[in-house]
Short mmCIF file of C-alpha atoms in Angstrom, two decimals:
data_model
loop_
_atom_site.label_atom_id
_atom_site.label_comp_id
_atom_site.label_asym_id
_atom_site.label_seq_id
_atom_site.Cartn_x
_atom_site.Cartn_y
_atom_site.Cartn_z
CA UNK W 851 -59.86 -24.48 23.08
CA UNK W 852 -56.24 -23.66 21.97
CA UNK W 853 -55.11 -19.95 22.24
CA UNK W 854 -53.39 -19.79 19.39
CA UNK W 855 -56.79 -20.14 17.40
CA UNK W 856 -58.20 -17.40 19.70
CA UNK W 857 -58.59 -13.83 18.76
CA UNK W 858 -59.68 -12.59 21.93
CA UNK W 859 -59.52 -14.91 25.36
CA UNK W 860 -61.94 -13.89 28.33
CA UNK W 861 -59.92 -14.11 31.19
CA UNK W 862 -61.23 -13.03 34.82
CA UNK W 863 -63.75 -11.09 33.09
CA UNK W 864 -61.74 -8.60 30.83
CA UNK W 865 -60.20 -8.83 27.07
CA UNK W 866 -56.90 -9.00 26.32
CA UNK W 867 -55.16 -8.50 23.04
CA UNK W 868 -53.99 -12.12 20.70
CA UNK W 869 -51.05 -10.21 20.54
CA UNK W 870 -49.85 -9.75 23.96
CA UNK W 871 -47.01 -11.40 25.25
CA UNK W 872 -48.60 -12.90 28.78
CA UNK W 873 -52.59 -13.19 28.24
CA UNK W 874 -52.82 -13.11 31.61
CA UNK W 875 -51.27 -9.22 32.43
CA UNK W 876 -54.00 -6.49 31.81
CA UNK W 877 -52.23 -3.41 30.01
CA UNK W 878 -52.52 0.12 31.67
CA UNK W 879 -53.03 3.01 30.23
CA UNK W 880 -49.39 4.52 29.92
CA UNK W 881 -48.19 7.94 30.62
CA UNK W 882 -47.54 8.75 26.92
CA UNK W 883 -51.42 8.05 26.62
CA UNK W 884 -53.09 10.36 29.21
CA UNK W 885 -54.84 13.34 28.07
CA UNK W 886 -52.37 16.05 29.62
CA UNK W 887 -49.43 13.84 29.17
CA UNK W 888 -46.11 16.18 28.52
CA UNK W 889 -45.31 14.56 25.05
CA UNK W 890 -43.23 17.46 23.52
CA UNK W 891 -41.04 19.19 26.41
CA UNK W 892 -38.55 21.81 25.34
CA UNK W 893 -34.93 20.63 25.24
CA UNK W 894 -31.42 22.80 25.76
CA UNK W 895 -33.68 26.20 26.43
CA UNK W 896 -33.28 27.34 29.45
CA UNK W 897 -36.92 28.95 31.97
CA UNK W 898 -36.85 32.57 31.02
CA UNK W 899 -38.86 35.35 33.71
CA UNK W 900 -42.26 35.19 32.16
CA UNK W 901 -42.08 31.02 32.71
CA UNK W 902 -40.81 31.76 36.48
CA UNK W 903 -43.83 34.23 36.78
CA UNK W 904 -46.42 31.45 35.85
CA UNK W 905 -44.70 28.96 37.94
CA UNK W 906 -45.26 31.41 40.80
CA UNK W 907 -48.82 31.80 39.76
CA UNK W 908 -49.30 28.41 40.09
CA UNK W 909 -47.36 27.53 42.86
CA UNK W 910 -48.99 30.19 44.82
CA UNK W 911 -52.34 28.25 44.17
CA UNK W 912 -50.99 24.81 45.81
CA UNK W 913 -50.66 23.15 41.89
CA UNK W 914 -48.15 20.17 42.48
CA UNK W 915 -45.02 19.85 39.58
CA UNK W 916 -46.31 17.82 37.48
CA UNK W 917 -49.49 20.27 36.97
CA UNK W 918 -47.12 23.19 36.73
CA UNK W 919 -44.94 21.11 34.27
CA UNK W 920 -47.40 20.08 31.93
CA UNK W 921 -48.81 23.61 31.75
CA UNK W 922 -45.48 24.76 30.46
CA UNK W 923 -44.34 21.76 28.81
CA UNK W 924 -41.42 21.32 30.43
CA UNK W 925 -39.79 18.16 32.71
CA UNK W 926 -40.65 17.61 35.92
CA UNK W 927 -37.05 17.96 37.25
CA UNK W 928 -36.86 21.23 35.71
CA UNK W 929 -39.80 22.50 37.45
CA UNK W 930 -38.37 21.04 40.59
CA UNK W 931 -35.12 22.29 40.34
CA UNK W 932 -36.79 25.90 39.68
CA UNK W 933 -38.70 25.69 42.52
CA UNK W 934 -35.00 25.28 44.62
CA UNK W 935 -33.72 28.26 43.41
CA UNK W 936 -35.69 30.56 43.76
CA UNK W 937 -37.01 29.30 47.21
CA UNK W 938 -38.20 32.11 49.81
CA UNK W 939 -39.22 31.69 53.32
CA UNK W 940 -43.23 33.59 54.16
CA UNK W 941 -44.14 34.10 57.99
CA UNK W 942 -41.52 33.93 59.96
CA UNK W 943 -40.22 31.04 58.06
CA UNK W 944 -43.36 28.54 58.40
CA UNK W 945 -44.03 28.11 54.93
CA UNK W 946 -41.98 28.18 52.04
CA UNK W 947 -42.97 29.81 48.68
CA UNK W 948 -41.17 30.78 45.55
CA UNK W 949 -40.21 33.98 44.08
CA UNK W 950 -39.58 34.39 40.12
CA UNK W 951 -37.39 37.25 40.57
CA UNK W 952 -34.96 35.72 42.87
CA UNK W 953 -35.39 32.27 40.94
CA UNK W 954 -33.88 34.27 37.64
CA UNK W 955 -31.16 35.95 39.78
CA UNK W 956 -29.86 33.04 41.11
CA UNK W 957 -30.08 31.81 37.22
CA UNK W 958 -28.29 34.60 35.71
CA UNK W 959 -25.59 34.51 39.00
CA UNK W 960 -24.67 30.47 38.09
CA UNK W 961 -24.52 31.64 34.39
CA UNK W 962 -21.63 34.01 35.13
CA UNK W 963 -19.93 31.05 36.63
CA UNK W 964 -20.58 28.66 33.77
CA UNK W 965 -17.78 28.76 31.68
CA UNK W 966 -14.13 27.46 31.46
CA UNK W 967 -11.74 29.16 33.35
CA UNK W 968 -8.06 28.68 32.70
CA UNK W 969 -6.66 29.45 36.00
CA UNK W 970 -3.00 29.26 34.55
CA UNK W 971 -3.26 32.76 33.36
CA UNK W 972 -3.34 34.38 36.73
CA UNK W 973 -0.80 32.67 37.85
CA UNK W 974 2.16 34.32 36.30
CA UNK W 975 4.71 33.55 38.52
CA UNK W 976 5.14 29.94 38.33
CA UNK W 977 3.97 30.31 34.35
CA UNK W 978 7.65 32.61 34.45
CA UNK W 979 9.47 29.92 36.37
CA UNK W 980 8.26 27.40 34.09
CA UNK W 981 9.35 28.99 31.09
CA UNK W 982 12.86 30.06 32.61
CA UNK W 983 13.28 26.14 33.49
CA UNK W 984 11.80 24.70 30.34
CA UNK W 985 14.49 26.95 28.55
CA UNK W 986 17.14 24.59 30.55
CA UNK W 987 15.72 21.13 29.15
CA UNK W 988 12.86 20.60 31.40
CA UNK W 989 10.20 18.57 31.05
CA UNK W 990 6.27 20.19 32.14
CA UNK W 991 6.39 17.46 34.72
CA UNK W 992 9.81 18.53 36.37
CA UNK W 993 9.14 22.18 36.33
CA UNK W 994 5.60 21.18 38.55
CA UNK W 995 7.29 18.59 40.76
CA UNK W 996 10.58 20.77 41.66
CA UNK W 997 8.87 23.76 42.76
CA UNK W 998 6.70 21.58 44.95
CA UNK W 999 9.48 19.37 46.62
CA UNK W 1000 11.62 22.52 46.83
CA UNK W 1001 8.54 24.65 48.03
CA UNK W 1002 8.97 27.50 46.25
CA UNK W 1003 5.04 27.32 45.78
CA UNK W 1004 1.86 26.22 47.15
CA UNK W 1005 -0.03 23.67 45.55
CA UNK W 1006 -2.97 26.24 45.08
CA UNK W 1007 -0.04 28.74 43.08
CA UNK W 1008 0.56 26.01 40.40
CA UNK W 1009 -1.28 23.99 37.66
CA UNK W 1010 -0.68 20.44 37.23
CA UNK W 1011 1.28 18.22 34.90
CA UNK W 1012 -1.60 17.36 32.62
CA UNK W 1013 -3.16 21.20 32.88
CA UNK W 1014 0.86 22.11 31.74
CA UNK W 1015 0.63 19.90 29.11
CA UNK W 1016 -3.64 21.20 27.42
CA UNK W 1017 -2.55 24.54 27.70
CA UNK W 1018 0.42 23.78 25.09
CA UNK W 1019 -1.79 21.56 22.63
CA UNK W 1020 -4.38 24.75 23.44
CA UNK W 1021 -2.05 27.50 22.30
CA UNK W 1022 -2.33 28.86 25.56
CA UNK W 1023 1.04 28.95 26.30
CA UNK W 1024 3.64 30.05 23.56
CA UNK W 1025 5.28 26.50 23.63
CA UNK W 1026 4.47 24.49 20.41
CA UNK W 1027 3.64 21.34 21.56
CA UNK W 1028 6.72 19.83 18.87
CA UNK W 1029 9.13 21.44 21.37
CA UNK W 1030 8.35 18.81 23.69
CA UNK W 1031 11.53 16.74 22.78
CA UNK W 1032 9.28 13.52 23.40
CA UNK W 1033 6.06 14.22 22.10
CA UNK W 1034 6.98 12.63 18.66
CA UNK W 1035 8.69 9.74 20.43
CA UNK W 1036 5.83 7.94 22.57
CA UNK W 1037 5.47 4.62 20.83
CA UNK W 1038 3.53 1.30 22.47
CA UNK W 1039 5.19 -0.81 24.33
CA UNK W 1040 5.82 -4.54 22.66
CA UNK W 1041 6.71 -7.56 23.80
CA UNK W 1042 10.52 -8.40 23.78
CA UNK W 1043 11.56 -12.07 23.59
CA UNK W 1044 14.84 -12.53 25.04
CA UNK W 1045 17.65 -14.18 22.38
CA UNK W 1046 20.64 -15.98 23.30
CA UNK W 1047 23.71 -14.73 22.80
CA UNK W 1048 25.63 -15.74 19.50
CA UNK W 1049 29.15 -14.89 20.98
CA UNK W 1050 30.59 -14.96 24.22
CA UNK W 1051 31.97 -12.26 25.38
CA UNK W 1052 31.50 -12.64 29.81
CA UNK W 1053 28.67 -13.16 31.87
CA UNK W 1054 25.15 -12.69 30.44
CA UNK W 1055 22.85 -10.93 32.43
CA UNK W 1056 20.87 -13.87 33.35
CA UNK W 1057 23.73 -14.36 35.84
CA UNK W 1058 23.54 -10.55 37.32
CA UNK W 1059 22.16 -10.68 40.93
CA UNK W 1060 18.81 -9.80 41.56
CA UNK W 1061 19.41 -6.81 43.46
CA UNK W 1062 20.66 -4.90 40.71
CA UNK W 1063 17.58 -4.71 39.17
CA UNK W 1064 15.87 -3.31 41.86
CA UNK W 1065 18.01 -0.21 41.98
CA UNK W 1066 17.99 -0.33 45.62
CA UNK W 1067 21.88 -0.81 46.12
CA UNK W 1068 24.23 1.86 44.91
CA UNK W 1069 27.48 0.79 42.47
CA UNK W 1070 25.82 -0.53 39.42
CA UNK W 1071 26.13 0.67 36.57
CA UNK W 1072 25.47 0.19 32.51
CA UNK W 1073 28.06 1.63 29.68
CA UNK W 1074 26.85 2.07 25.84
CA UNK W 1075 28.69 3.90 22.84
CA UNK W 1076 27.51 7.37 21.36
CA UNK W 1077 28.54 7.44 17.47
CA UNK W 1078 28.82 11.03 15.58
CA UNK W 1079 28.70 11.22 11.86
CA UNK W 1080 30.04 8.69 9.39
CA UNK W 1081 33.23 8.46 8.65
CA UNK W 1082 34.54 10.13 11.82
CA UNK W 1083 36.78 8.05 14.44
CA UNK W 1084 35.95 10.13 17.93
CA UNK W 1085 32.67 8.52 20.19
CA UNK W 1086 31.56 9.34 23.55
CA UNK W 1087 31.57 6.29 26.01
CA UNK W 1088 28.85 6.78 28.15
CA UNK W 1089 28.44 4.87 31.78
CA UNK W 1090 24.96 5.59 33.88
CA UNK W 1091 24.65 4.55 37.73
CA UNK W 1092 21.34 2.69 38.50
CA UNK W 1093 20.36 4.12 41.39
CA UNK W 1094 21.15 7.97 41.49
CA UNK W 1095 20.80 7.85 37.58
CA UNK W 1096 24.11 9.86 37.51
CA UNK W 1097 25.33 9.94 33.80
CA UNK W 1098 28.79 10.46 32.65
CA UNK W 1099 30.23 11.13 29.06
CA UNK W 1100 33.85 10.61 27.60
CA UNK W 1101 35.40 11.27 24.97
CA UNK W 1102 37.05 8.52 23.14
CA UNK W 1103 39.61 8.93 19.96
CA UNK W 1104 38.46 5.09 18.11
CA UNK W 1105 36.16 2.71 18.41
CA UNK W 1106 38.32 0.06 18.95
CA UNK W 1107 38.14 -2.55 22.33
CA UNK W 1108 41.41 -1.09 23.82
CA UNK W 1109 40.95 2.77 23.65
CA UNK W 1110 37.45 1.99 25.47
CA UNK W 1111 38.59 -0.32 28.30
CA UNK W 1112 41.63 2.33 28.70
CA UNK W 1113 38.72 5.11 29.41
CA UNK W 1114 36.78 2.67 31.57
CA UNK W 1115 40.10 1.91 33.58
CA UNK W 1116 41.18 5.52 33.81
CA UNK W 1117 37.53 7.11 35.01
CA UNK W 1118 37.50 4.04 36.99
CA UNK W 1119 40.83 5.44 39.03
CA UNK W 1120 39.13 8.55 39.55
CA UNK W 1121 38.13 7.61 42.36
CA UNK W 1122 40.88 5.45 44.10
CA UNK W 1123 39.95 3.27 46.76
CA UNK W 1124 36.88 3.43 46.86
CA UNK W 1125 36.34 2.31 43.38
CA UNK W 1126 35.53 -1.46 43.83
CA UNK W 1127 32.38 0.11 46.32
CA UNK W 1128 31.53 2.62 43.55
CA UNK W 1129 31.96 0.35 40.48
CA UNK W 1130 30.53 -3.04 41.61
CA UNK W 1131 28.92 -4.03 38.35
CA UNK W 1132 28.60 -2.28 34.56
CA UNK W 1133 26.14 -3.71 32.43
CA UNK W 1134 26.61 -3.58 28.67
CA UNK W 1135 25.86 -4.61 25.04
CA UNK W 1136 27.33 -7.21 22.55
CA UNK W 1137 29.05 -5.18 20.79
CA UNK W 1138 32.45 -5.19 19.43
CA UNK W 1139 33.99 -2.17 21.36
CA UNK W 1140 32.86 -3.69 24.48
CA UNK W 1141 34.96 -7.43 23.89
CA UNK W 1142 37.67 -6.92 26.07
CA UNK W 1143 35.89 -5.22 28.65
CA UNK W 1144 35.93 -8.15 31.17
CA UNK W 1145 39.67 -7.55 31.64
CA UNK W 1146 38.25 -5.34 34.44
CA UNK W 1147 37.58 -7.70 36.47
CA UNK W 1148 41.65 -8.40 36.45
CA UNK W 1149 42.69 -5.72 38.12
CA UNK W 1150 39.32 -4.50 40.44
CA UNK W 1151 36.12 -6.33 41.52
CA UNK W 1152 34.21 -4.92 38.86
CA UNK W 1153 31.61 -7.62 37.52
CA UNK W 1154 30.84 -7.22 33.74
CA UNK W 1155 27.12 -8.46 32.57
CA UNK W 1156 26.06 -8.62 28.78
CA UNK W 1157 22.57 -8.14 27.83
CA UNK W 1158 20.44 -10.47 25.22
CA UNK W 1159 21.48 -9.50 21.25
CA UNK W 1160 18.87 -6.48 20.11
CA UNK W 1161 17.68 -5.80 24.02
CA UNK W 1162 18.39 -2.09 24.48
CA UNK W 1163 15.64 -2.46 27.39
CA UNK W 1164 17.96 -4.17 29.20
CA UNK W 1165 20.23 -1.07 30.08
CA UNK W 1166 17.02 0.98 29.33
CA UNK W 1167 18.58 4.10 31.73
CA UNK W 1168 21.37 4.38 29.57
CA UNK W 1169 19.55 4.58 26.76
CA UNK W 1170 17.08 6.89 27.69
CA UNK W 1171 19.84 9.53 28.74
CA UNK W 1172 21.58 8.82 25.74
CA UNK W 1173 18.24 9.99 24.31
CA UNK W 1174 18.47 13.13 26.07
CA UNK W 1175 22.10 13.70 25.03
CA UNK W 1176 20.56 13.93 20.97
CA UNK W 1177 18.85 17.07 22.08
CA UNK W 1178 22.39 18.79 22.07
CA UNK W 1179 24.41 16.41 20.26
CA UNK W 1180 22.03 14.92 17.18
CA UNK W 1181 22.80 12.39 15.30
CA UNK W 1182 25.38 12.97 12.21
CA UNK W 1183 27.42 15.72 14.27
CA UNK W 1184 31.15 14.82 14.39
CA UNK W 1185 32.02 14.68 17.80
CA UNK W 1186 35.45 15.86 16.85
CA UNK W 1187 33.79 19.31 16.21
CA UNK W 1188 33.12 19.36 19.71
CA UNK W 1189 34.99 20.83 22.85
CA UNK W 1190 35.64 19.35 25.74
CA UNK W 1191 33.84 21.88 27.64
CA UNK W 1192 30.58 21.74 25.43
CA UNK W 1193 30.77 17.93 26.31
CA UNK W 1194 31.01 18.57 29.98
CA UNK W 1195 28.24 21.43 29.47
CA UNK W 1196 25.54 18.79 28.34
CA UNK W 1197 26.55 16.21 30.85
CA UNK W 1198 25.82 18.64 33.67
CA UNK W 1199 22.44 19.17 32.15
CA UNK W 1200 21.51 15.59 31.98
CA UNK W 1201 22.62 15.02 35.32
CA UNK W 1202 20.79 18.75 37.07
CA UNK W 1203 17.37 17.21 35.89
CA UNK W 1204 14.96 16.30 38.50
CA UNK W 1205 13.23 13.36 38.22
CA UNK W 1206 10.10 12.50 39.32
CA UNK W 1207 11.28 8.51 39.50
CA UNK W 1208 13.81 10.17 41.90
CA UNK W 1209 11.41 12.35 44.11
CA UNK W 1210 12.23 14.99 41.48
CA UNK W 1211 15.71 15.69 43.09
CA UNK W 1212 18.51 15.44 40.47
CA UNK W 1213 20.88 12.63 39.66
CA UNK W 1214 23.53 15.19 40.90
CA UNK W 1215 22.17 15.39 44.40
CA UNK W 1216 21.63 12.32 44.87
CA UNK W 1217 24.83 10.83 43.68
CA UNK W 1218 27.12 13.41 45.81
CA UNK W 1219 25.22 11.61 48.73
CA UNK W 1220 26.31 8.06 48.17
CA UNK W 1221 30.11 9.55 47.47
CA UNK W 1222 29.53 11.22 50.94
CA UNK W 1223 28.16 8.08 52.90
CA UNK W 1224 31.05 5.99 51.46
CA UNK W 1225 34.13 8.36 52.42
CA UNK W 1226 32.09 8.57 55.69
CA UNK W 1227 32.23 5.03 56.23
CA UNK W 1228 35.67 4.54 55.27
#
C-alpha cells in the first residue's frame, strides 16, 4: 500500500499526520502549546517593586523560574537575572534568598549609570591645548599624538582621535566639522595605470633605485611647481625630502626652465659640501619648467627621475604638502602679493607639524638630525 494514497499510516502503534515531513518522527507537544505556556511576555518594560515583591513571594515558597515567570509573564532570563540582583545571604550564609527591596536598589543604582557620558567635558585641559594647537593648523590626530609622545598627559587625561573627531560632527566642541581642512577632500582611492612617457626629458622613475621608495635612506627628494593667479609670472618651486618630510618653498620670478634650475642650483649650494649627501636624488613631473633640470647632474651627483604623464601619486609627499600650503596660499592669489616673510611663515608651519607617519615628531626635528649626523660624520 503506497503512502501517498494514505491519509493516516499506523506506524508502531500511533498516527501520524499525511502531512508530515518523516512519517516515521512522532510530533511533541511544543512549548507554545502547553497550558501555562508564556505566549505574550512584556517587552522593553523594565520589573517595577510590586513584580520584585511577588517574585519574593514566590521564591520564598521554593517556585523554580519558570513558575515565577509564567506567573508574571515575563522571560525566564529576566526572572533569573532578578533573582542576581537582588541576592541576600539567610543564616550565616547557608542559604541564599532574595530581597525585592535590594533587587530595585541595585536597579535604580545601574540606571544612574546608564547613560552616555562624554568624558571630554571634564577634561578641560587638554580640550584648551587642543584648541590652542588646532588654531596653528593641526589636525585632531596631531594634537592627541603630540601630547602623548611629548608626555604632557596621561593617556587617562585625553580622548582619542576618533572621540576628537564625534564630538565635532556632535556639536560638542565649537569646531564646525567644515574647518577640518580635509573633511571635504577624502575621496576613494582608484586604480592608476602607469603611461609611458611621450617626451624624454631624463630618467623615468622606473629606473630610480628601490630604496628610495622605502624612505629608509635620507637625500631624496621630489620638486613640483605652485602657480598663483592667471596671468601672473611669480611661482613657488617647492622641493620635499622623503624621509624627514622636510618641505621647502621658493620663490621664483617665471616659469621658464632656466629661472627654476637657477633656484634648484642656488638652494642646492646652501649647503656646500655636503650637498651631493643631502641631494642624492629629486623626483619630478613632465612638465615644461622642469626640461632642463637634468643639467644637475653636470655639475653635482644629483640623479633626476621623472614620473609617468598624469601620476601625481608618484611624488604623492609633495603633493600632499602642497595641499597644505592652499590653506594659506589658495588658489588664484598672486604670489607677487606676497612677502618673503609670509612665504617663510607658512613653510615653517608645514614643516612644525607632527606627524603621526613620523612618530608625530615634526619634519623640522627630524631633518635637523640627519644635517647633524652628516656634519658629524664628515
Amino acid at each position: 500500500m503506497q503512502l501517498a494514497k494514505l491519509s493516516y499510516k499506523k506506524f508502531h502503534g500511533k498516527f501520524c499526520d499525511k502531512m508530515s515531513l518523516r512519517p516515521h518522527f512522532i510530533r511533541k507537544e511544543s512549548t507554545m502549546e502547553r497550558a501555562h505556556s508564556i505566549t505574550n511576555t512584556q517587552k522593553g518594560k523594565h520589573l517595577t517593586l510590586p513584580e520584585r515583591k511577588i517574585i519574593q513571594h514566590h521564591y520564598n515558597k521554593h517556585k523554580s523560574i519558570t513558575e515565577i515567570a509564567e506567573a508574571l509573564g515575563r522571560s525566564y532570563n529576566t526572572i533569573k537575572n532578578e533573582l542576581k540582583r537582588g541576592k541576600i545571604l539567610k543564616y550565616n550564609g547557608r542559604q541564599i534568598g532574595y530581597n525585592a527591596d535590594i533587587g530595585n536598589d541595585t536597579y535604580l543604582y545601574n540606571r544612574e549609570n546608564c547613560k552616555r557620558h562624554y568624558s571630554l567635558l571634564a577634561k578641560r585641559q587638554f580640550i584648551e591645548y587642543f584648541y590652542s594647537h588646532f588654531a596653528q593648523g593641526w589636525s585632531c590626530d596631531a594634537c592627541v599624538g603630540k601630547s602623548l609622545e611629548s608626555k604632557l598627559f596621561k593617556r587617562e587625561d585625553i580622548v582619542c582621535t576618533k572621540t576628537l573627531y564625534n564630538a565635532i560632527s556632535k556639536g560638542i566642541i565649537c569646531i564646525k566639522p567644515d574647518d577640518l581642512p580635509e573633511k571635504m577632500r577624502r575621496k576613494r582611492k582608484k586604480k592608476h595605470t602607469q603611461k609611458t612617457n611621450r617626451r624624454h626629458l631624463g630618467r623615468s622613475i622606473e629606473e630610480r633605485p628601490k630604496q628610495v621608495s622605502t624612505r629608509e635612506e635620507f637625500g631624496h627628494w621630489e620638486a613640483d611647481l605652485v602657480v598663483g593667479a592667471r596671468g601672473g609670472k611669480k611661482v613657488l618651486l617647492t622641493l620635499l625630502e622623503r624621509k624627514t618630510r622636510w618641505y621647502v618653498t621658493i620663490a621664483v620670478s617665471s616659469r621658464e626652465t632656466k629661472t627654476v634650475v637657477s633656484a634648484t642650483k642656488e638652494y642646492l649650494n646652501r649647503f656646500g659640501i655636503l650637498k651631493n649627501q643631502i641631494f642624492k636624488t629629486i623626483t619630478t613631473d613632465n612638465g615644461s619648467e622642469f626640461a632642463n633640470l637634468s643639467e644637475l647632474e653636470r655639475t653635482s651627483k644629483t640623479l633626476i627621475y621623472f614620473t609617468h604623464p598624469y601620476s601625481a601619486f608618484e611624488k604623492g609627499a609633495n603633493e600632499r604638502h602642497n595641499r597644505i600650503l592652499r590653506r594659506y596660499i589658495p588658489k588664484g592669489t598672486k604670489i607677487e602679493n606676497l612677502t618673503d616673510e609670509y612665504i617663510s611663515q607658512v613653510t615653517k608651519l608645514c614643516n612644525r607639524l607632527p606627524r603621526k607617519i613620523l612618530g608625530y615628531s615634526t619634519p623640522e626635528e627630524l631633518f635637523y638630525k640627519e644635517l647633524q649626523s652628516l656634519q658629524r660624520k664628515s
